[in-house]
Structures are given as C-alpha cells and as structure tokens.
C-alpha positions as a printed Julia matrix, in Angstrom:
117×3 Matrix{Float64}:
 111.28   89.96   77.19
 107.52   88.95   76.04
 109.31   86.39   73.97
 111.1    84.79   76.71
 107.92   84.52   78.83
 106.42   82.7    75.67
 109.15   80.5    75.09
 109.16   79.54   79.26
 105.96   78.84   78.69
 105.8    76.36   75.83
 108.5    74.84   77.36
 106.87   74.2    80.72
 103.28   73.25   78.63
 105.75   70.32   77.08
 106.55   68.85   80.3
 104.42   65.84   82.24
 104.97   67.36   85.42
 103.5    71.37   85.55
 104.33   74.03   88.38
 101.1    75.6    89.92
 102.92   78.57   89.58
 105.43   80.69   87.55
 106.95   83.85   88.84
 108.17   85.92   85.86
 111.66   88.23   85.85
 109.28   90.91   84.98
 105.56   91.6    84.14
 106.63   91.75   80.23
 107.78   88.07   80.49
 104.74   87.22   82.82
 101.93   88.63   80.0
 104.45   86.3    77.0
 103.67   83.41   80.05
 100.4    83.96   80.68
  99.41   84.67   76.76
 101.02   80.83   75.54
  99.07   79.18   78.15
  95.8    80.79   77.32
  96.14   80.16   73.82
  97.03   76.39   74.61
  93.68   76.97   76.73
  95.49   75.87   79.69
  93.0    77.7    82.42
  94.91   80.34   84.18
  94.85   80.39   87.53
  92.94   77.18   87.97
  95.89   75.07   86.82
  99.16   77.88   86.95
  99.24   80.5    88.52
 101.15   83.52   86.87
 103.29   86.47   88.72
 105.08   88.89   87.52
 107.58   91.68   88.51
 106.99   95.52   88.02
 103.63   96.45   88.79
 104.26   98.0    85.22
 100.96   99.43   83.47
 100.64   96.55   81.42
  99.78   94.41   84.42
  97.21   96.99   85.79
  94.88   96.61   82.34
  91.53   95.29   82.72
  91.57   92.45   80.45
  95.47   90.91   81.87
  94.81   91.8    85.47
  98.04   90.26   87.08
  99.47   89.6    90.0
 102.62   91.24   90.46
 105.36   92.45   92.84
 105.32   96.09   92.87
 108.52   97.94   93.72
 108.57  101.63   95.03
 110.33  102.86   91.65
 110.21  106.66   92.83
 111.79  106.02   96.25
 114.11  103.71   94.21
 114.87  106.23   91.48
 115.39  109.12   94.34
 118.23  106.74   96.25
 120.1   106.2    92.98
 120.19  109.94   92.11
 121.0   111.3    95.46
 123.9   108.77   95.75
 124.58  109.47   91.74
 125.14  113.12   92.43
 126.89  113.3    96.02
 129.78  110.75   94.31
 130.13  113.46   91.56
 130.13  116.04   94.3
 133.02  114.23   96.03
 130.87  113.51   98.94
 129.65  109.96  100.69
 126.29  109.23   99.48
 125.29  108.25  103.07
 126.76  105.86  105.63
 124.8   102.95  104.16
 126.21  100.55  101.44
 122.93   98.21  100.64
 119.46   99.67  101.19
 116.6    97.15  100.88
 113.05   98.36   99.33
 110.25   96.01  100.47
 108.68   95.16   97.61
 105.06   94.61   98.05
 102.39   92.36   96.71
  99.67   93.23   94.22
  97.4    90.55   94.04
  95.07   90.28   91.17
  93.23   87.78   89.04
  95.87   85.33   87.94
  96.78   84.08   91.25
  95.37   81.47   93.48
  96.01   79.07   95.9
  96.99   75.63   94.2
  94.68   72.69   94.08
  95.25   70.15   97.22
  95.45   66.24   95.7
C-alpha cells in the first residue's frame, strides 16, 4: 500500500494545479504520500496537508506524527465475532443489519488549515 501512496503522490507533484490536502485509504498509503513529497521537499503541511486512515502505530511515531482517522478496531473486531459465531450457532446476530462506528479524528502534525489567496 506504501507504494500506492508514493505513486499518488508523484502523480499529484506532476500536476499545475495541487490539492491542499490528500486523505489516504489508509495510514500505510498516507506515510508512501507524505514520504514522496518530503523528498521532492514539497513542505508538508504548509503546502498539502496529509491524512490517513487507521490510527495504525506507524502514524503514532515521533518522527511521522500524522493525522489520521482512528477507528474503534476492538469494538469493531467484537461486532464481527459476536455476529460470526451466533450465525454458526443458528441464531440472529441481533436485530440490526448495518451498525455505524464513529470514527474519530486524531489530529497531529501534518494537518493544517489551507492557505487563504
């Protein structure tokens, strides 16, 4: 996925026209993103902002610092196994069929709010 991020990347740095901000499918792709732009020493966040999507470890270490949307994986991973086992018990998993998990937020130090021309 790191590679993907990169690739994104390069291919946004080619264009005239730049987002102020990318929001990665996961932190893995955000930290390829936000690696290309640094090494084309394009300042991160003072001209993109970069987000990714896990709150995984790799976002939380002190020299990447990202901004990412955190998901509650344990409440997540709980839901799928309770409804996992009561199908292979016979039983209804519960009377719901979609169940939303707010994600949340976790600002850090490769976000801010774009530039006003």
């Amino acid at each position: 996925m790191r590679d993907h991020g990169a690739a994104a990347a390069r291919t946004l740095l080619a264009e005239a026209a730049r987002p102020t901000a990318v929001l990665a499918f996961d932190d893995h792709c955000a930290i390829g993103a936000l690696d290309t732009f640094l090494r084309a020493r394009t300042p991160v966040p003072d001209e993109i902002s970069v987000v990714g999507f896990d709150d995984s470890h790799l976002a939380r270490l002190a020299h990447v610092q990202l901004t990412t949307v955190g998901q509650e994986a344990r409440q997540l991973a709980r839901r799928a196994v309770s409804r996992a086992v009561a199908r292979l018990e016979g039983g209804a998993a519960d009377d719901e069929r979609e169940v939303v998990v707010t994600p949340h937020l976790v600002i850090r130090s490769t976000t801010r709010p774009p530039c006003r021309s």
